[in-house]
């Protein structure tokens, strides 16, 4: 697979703003570990190899367990995720593939049991962010692993 265009060079102003938006996640009220799960699950759902590769490596660098990484796609059946993590994964899925009639009240209420209003707002922005990154990286066929050195992802020890 060859990259189609380099969107970072072609639209540097937009790329800079997207980076700023993503960097703001570091101030999120939601734990970093959960944000990694969100990024990985949305990337799996969207089929974004570049983002999936990058976020798995980031999660591994930040101490995420390998088995949990393997179980993200089967989180409903897995016993490895807390109720709070399950709520984040459910929220990620519903916002990544919006149902025809919006987010069901039942799901919203279940997620609200785990997250404050601020946390849920921050979580929603994180889901928005990863979905935007997925779409641009899929559109322009960014090659998985191609930014490992630039992003310091070689530390993950995955090849």
Backbone as a ProteinNet text record, in pm:
[ID]
protein_1_A
[PRIMARY]
XXXXXXXXXXXXXXXXXXXXXXXXXXXXXXXXXXXXXXXXXXXXXXXXXXXXXXXXXXXXXXXXXXXXXXXXXXXXXXXXXXXXXXXXXXXXXXXXXXXXXXXXXXXXXXXXXXXXXXXXXXXXXXXXXXXXXXXXXXXXXXXXXXXXXXXXXXXXXXX
[TERTIARY]
85.2	0	89.6	58.5	134.3	45	103	29.1	-12.4	-134	-186.6	-129.9	-152.9	-94.1	-51.4	34.9	77.7	-6.2	-113.6	-206.2	-139.7	-36.2	33.3	103.1	157.8	225.1	125.2	20.2	-75.9	-166.4	-196.7	-286.6	-226.9	-112.1	-43.4	-124.7	-209.6	-288.2	-389.9	-458.4	-557.4	-489.7	-377	-303.6	-261.7	-213.2	-170.8	-288.9	-403.8	-523.3	-569	-561.1	-597.4	-501.8	-374.6	-277.6	-307.2	-340.1	-375.2	-498.4	-595.9	-718.1	-683.7	-601.5	-562	-475.1	-388.2	-301.8	-383.5	-495.3	-582.4	-635.4	-636.8	-681	-595.3	-474.7	-387.9	-445.6	-536.5	-602.6	-738.8	-769	-899.1	-925.2	-1050.9	-1092.9	-1099	-1085.1	-1089.8	-947.4	-929.2	-798.6	-737.4	-607.2	-532.8	-556.1	-561	-579.7	-710.2	-815	-943.9	-938.6	-870.2	-859.2	-787.1	-688.1	-622	-722.4	-805.5	-907.3	-1001.6	-1042.5	-1132.9	-1068.2	-943.9	-874.2	-858.4	-826.1	-807.6	-940.3	-1045.9	-1174.6	-1230.7	-1227.6	-1278.7	-1196.7	-1065.9	-979.7	-1007	-1035.4	-1074.3	-1202.7	-1301.4	-1432.1	-1422.7	-1339	-1326.4	-1229.2	-1154.5	-1057.2	-938.3	-896.3	-782.3	-654.9	-581.1	-458.3	-353.5	-338.3	-237.9	-266.2	-391.1	-426.2	-426.9	-476.2	-478	-336.3	-247	-106.5	-46.7	-69	-12.4	-67.6	-198.2	-258	-232	-217.9	-177.9	-37.1	52.2	189.3	192.5	113.9	108.5	56.4	-47.9	-104.5	-2.3	69.1	172	281.9	325.6	428.3	380.3	252.1	195.8	148.7	189.8	167.7	44.5	-26.2	-144	-100.7	-178.4	-149	-179.7	-94.6	-110.3	-243.3	-282.2	-407.3	-526.4	-524.9	-631.9	-635.5	-519.9	-515.4	-580.9	-554.2	-616	-767.1	-812	-953	-1038.3	-980.5	-1061.4	-1174	-1146.3	-1250.8	-1359.9	-1333.8	-1433.9	-1468.7	-1464.8	-1480.2	-1608.9	-1713.6	-1839.9	-1828.5	-1752.5	-1736.6	-1621.3	-1529.9	-1410.2	-1440.4	-1368	-1379.9	-1269.6	-1192.4	-1075	-1102.2	-1226.2	-1255.7	-1352.9	-1325.9	-1409.8	-1541	-1641.7	-1766.2	-1741.3	-1649	-1615.8	-1555.9	-1466.7	-1407	-1512.5	-1598.9	-1706.4	-1798.7	-1828.7	-1913.1	-1845.7	-1715.3	-1641.3	-1639.8	-1621.8	-1620.4	-1758	-1864.3	-2000.1	-2027	-1984.3	-2002.5	-1924.9	-1804.3	-1722.2	-1792.6	-1845.3	-1911.2	-2035.2	-2118.9	-2241.2	-2212	-2108.5	-2076.1	-1998.5	-1928.4	-1854.7	-1949.9	-2050.3	-2153.6	-2288.4	-2316.8	-2440.4	-2564.5	-2649.1	-2775.3	-2864.1	-2956	-3045.8	-3120.2	-3157.2	-3235.8	-3153.9	-3023.3	-2938.2	-2901.2	-2842.1	-2794.8	-2915	-2936.2	-3049	-3035.2	-3147.4	-3148.1	-3089.5	-3120.3	-3071.8	-2919.2	-2856.7	-2710.6	-2655.9	-2714.6	-2671.2	-2677.5	-2787.4	-2803.5	-2702.3	-2674.8	-2575.1	-2436.3	-2401.9	-2271.7	-2263.9	-2372.5	-2375.5	-2357.6	-2391.2	-2368.1	-2218.8	-2136.6	-1992	-1913.9	-1973.9	-1901.4	-1978.5	-1906	-1965.8	-1996.6	-2068.2	-2097.8	-1968.8	-1873.3	-1744.4	-1670	-1665	-1595.3	-1661.4	-1793.9	-1864.1	-1844.4	-1841.2	-1814	-1672.8	-1574.9	-1436	-1424.5	-1491.9	-1489.1	-1546.1	-1652	-1715.5	-1620.7	-1550.7	-1453	-1340.6	-1301.5	-1198.4	-1247.1	-1371.8	-1428.2	-1435.4	-1475.8	-1479.4	-1340.8	-1240.3	-1104.4	-1051.8	-1065.7	-1010.7	-1085.7	-1215.1	-1289	-1242.5	-1210.5	-1157.7	-1021.8	-933.9	-802.1	-816.4	-908.1	-930.3	-968.6	-1057.4	-1106.4	-997.4	-914.7	-810.1	-701.2	-667	-563.2	-611.1	-739.8	-795.4	-802.6	-849.2	-864	-732.7	-623.9	-496.1	-398.8	-451.4	-378.2	-242.3	-242.6	-118	-78.9	45.9	96.9	119.3	60.6	82.9	232	272.8	411.9	504.5	454.6	541.9	586.1	518.9	555.6	613.6	649.1	698.1	817.5	913.5	1033.1	996.5	919.5	881.2	799.3	714.6	628	684.2	805.1	867.5	802.2	740.2	665.8	752	878.2	967.3	989.4	965	978.9	881.2	776.6	675.6	733.6	840.9	900.2	815.8	730.4	646.6	697.4	695.7	739.5	648.1
-117.7	0	123.7	215	339.9	455.3	547	664.9	745.9	795	870.5	1012.6	1088.4	1221.6	1241.2	1336.2	1369.3	1488.6	1458.2	1563.8	1661.7	1617.3	1706.3	1819.4	1786.7	1887.6	1970.3	1906.3	1974.4	2070.6	2037.7	2120.5	2142.3	2208.5	2220.7	2293.9	2390.2	2463.8	2372.7	2291.5	2199.2	2090.3	2040.4	1937.1	1990.4	2111.8	2172	2182	2223	2234.9	2097.6	1996.2	1861.1	1812	1840.8	1802.9	1873.8	2000.9	2076	2015.5	1979.1	1916.6	1786	1704.3	1576	1594.5	1692.7	1719.2	1763	1827.2	1869.9	1750.6	1633.1	1512.6	1483.4	1533.8	1512.4	1578.3	1672.4	1739.5	1677.3	1567.5	1504.1	1459.1	1463.9	1413	1260.3	1200.7	1055.1	999.7	886.6	825.2	789.7	807.5	777.6	633.4	541.1	400	378.6	447.9	435.9	502.2	614.4	680.2	591	514.8	419.9	315.8	264.7	166.4	225.7	349.9	420.2	433.8	476.6	496.7	365.3	260.6	130.2	77.3	83.4	27.3	101	232.3	307.2	274.3	264.3	233.2	93.3	-2.2	-136.6	-129.9	-61.5	-52.6	13.3	117	191.2	126.8	28.9	-36.7	51.1	133.5	222.6	155.9	94.6	24.7	116.5	236.7	330.3	365.2	403.5	444	324.9	211.7	92.7	54.5	51.9	21.1	120.6	247.4	352	344.2	328	332	204.6	93.3	-28.3	-9.4	44.9	68.5	169.5	276.1	374.7	310.6	231.4	165.8	71.7	-0.9	-93.2	-14.4	94.5	178.9	230.2	260.9	314.1	204	80.5	-26.8	-113.3	-97.6	-181.2	-326.5	-418.1	-560.3	-614.4	-705.9	-760.9	-832.8	-913.1	-987.3	-891.3	-784.6	-686	-623.6	-599.7	-546.3	-643.8	-771.5	-872.9	-881	-850.5	-864.2	-742.6	-633.6	-513.3	-539.9	-615.3	-641.1	-734.2	-804.8	-894.9	-849.9	-721.6	-668.2	-712.1	-735.5	-776.5	-914.6	-1003.3	-1139	-1150.8	-1058.3	-1063.7	-1022.5	-1083.6	-1046.7	-948.8	-899.5	-818.3	-668.5	-625.6	-482.7	-446.5	-333.9	-284.5	-227.9	-208.1	-145.3	-7.3	68.6	200.7	186.8	91.4	68.3	18.1	-69.5	-120.7	-7.5	83.3	197.3	281.8	305	384.1	313.5	182.8	107.4	108.8	95.4	102.4	240.6	345.9	483.3	504.2	451.7	462.1	397.2	279.1	207.4	279.7	328.8	393.9	525.2	598.3	724.4	703.2	591.5	561.5	516.6	439.3	395.1	442.3	568.1	626.8	553	510.3	447.7	550.3	500.6	588.6	687.1	644.3	731	785.4	793.4	852.2	755	808.9	729.6	692	562.4	520.1	571.5	610	657.7	553.3	427.4	319.6	319.4	332.4	333.5	460.2	572.8	698.7	688.3	638.5	627.1	531.1	421.8	325.9	389.6	465.3	531.8	641.6	714.4	821.6	768.6	642.2	581.8	571.2	569.9	552.4	683.4	783.1	905.6	1030	1127.1	1257.6	1328.1	1437.3	1513.8	1559.7	1610	1655.6	1539.2	1427.1	1310.8	1262.2	1257.7	1211.9	1308.8	1435.9	1535	1514.6	1500.4	1477.2	1347.3	1242.9	1114.4	1128.5	1203.6	1224.7	1298	1397.6	1466.6	1371.3	1279.8	1182.6	1089.3	1046.7	961.1	1039.3	1165.2	1250.1	1260.4	1283.1	1302.2	1179.3	1062.4	942.9	910.3	935.6	910.8	1003.3	1127.3	1219.5	1170.5	1132.7	1081.6	954.7	867	745.1	780	875.5	907.4	966.3	1051	1109.4	1007.2	923.1	823.3	712.7	679.1	583	644.7	769.1	834.9	840.7	868.7	888.5	772.7	660.6	535	548.9	614	620.7	479.8	447.5	312	285.8	177.9	143.4	130.5	189.8	181.9	283.9	359.1	451.8	571.4	597.7	711.5	666.7	539.3	486.5	564.3	592	662.4	805	873.6	1012.3	1024.3	924	930	854.4	801.7	729.1	596.6	535.4	412.3	285.9	301.5	184.4	130.6	216.9	174.8	66.2	46.7	-54.6	-195.2	-209.4	-340.9	-433.6	-376.7	-456.1	-437.5	-544	-530.7	-606.8
0	0	0	-86.4	-93.3	-49.8	25.4	69.4	-52.9	-53.5	-167.6	-170.8	-66.4	-55	89.5	111.1	246.6	292.6	365.2	408.8	504.3	575	668.8	593.4	477.8	395.8	315.2	269.1	183.4	260.6	385.5	466.6	605.1	612.1	741.2	847.9	808.2	907.4	974	890.6	945.1	1029	979.6	1053.2	1190.3	1194.6	1321.5	1417.8	1366.6	1451.9	1502.1	1416.7	1459.7	1568	1552	1655.7	1787	1779.3	1899.8	1966.8	1886.3	1937.5	2008.1	1944.9	2004.1	2127.6	2125.3	2239.3	2360.4	2336.6	2446.6	2525	2464	2534.5	2657.3	2658.9	2774.8	2899.5	2881	2993.1	3023.9	2959.6	2974.2	3117.1	3155.3	3285.8	3285.2	3168.3	3153.5	3155.2	3223.5	3236.6	3101.2	3093	2970.5	2924.8	3019.2	2985.5	2910.8	2952.2	2884.5	2747.1	2736.2	2605.7	2505.8	2551.1	2461.3	2411.3	2500.3	2459.6	2355.6	2378.6	2286.6	2148.8	2145.8	2017.8	1942.6	2015.5	1951.8	1898.8	1980.5	1937.1	1817.3	1817.7	1701.3	1577.8	1592.5	1478.1	1424.9	1514.2	1470	1389.5	1442.7	1377.6	1241.2	1230.9	1105.6	1007.7	1053.4	966	935	1031.2	1009.1	1061.1	970.6	1007.4	1067.1	1011.9	1062	1207.6	1237.8	1374.7	1469.7	1424.9	1509.6	1549.8	1454.4	1480.1	1580.1	1556.9	1642.2	1784.3	1799.1	1932	2012.3	1946.5	2018.2	2073.3	1992.9	2038.6	2153.3	2142.2	2251.5	2380	2369.2	2487.2	2551.1	2469.2	2520.3	2592	2533.5	2595	2731.1	2741.3	2866.2	2961.9	2936.5	3032.2	3012.9	2903.1	2880.7	2860.7	2918.3	2907.4	2769.1	2725.7	2591.7	2573	2671	2656.4	2646.1	2722.8	2713.2	2573.3	2515.1	2378.8	2281.2	2298.7	2211.9	2233.5	2353.2	2387.8	2357.2	2313.7	2289.8	2190.5	2086.3	1986.9	2039.2	2150.5	2209.2	2351.2	2376.8	2511.5	2579.7	2505.1	2567.9	2632.2	2571.2	2622.7	2721.7	2719.3	2802.6	2946.6	3039.2	3180.7	3222.2	3125.7	3156.1	3169.5	3146.3	3146.7	3258.8	3321.2	3430.8	3374.5	3460.4	3413.8	3349.8	3403.8	3348.8	3208.1	3190.6	3058.4	2960.3	3005.1	2918.7	2872.8	2964.2	2928.4	2821	2835.3	2735.4	2600.7	2601.9	2476.4	2409.8	2488.6	2432.8	2373.5	2445	2396.9	2266.7	2262.4	2141.4	2023.3	2045.3	1935.6	1885.5	1977.2	1932.1	1860	1902.7	1835.1	1706.2	1695.4	1572.5	1462.1	1498.7	1403.9	1456.3	1436.1	1490.6	1438.8	1532	1489.4	1420.1	1340.4	1264.6	1353.9	1473	1561.8	1678.5	1661	1763.3	1873.9	1977.6	2090.5	2177.7	2199	2283.1	2426.7	2486.1	2624.8	2719.2	2696.9	2784	2787.6	2671.8	2667.5	2732.8	2700.6	2762.6	2915.3	2966.5	3111.6	3172.7	3103.3	3151.9	3156.5	3054.7	3050	3156.3	3175	3276.4	3418.1	3439.3	3571.1	3602	3498.4	3513.3	3499	3434.6	3402	3445.3	3499.1	3528.9	3396.7	3404.5	3282.2	3214.6	3291.8	3236.8	3171.3	3240.4	3185	3056.8	3055.1	2935.7	2819.6	2848.4	2744.6	2689	2778.4	2734.5	2655.2	2701.8	2632.4	2491.6	2478.9	2348.6	2253.1	2303.2	2218.2	2176	2261.2	2225.8	2115.2	2124.6	2019.5	1888.1	1895.5	1775.1	1712.8	1795.4	1747.8	1675.5	1737.4	1673.6	1545.1	1542.3	1419	1306.6	1338.7	1237.2	1187	1280.1	1239.1	1155.4	1193.3	1114.5	971.5	957.6	823.9	734.6	788	702.4	670.7	767.3	742.3	648.7	654.1	558.9	419.7	411.7	280.7	204.8	277.2	209.9	228.1	280.4	291.7	360.5	477.3	552.6	594.4	575.9	596.2	745.7	798.7	939.5	970.9	1080.3	1123.3	1060	962.3	889.9	973.9	1084	1168.9	1302.7	1314.2	1442.2	1497.7	1414.4	1461.3	1502.1	1418.6	1447.2	1575.8	1603.3	1721.4	1841.3	1829.4	1940.9	1971.7	1872.6	1896.9	1888.9	1850.7	1848.3	1988.7	2091.8	2231	2270	2189.9	2222.9	2210	2132.6	2113	2028.5	1947.1	1857.3	1715	1641.1	1501	1409.8
[MASK]
+++++++++++++++++++++++++++++++++++++++++++++++++++++++++++++++++++++++++++++++++++++++++++++++++++++++++++++++++++++++++++++++++++++++++++++++++++++++++++++++

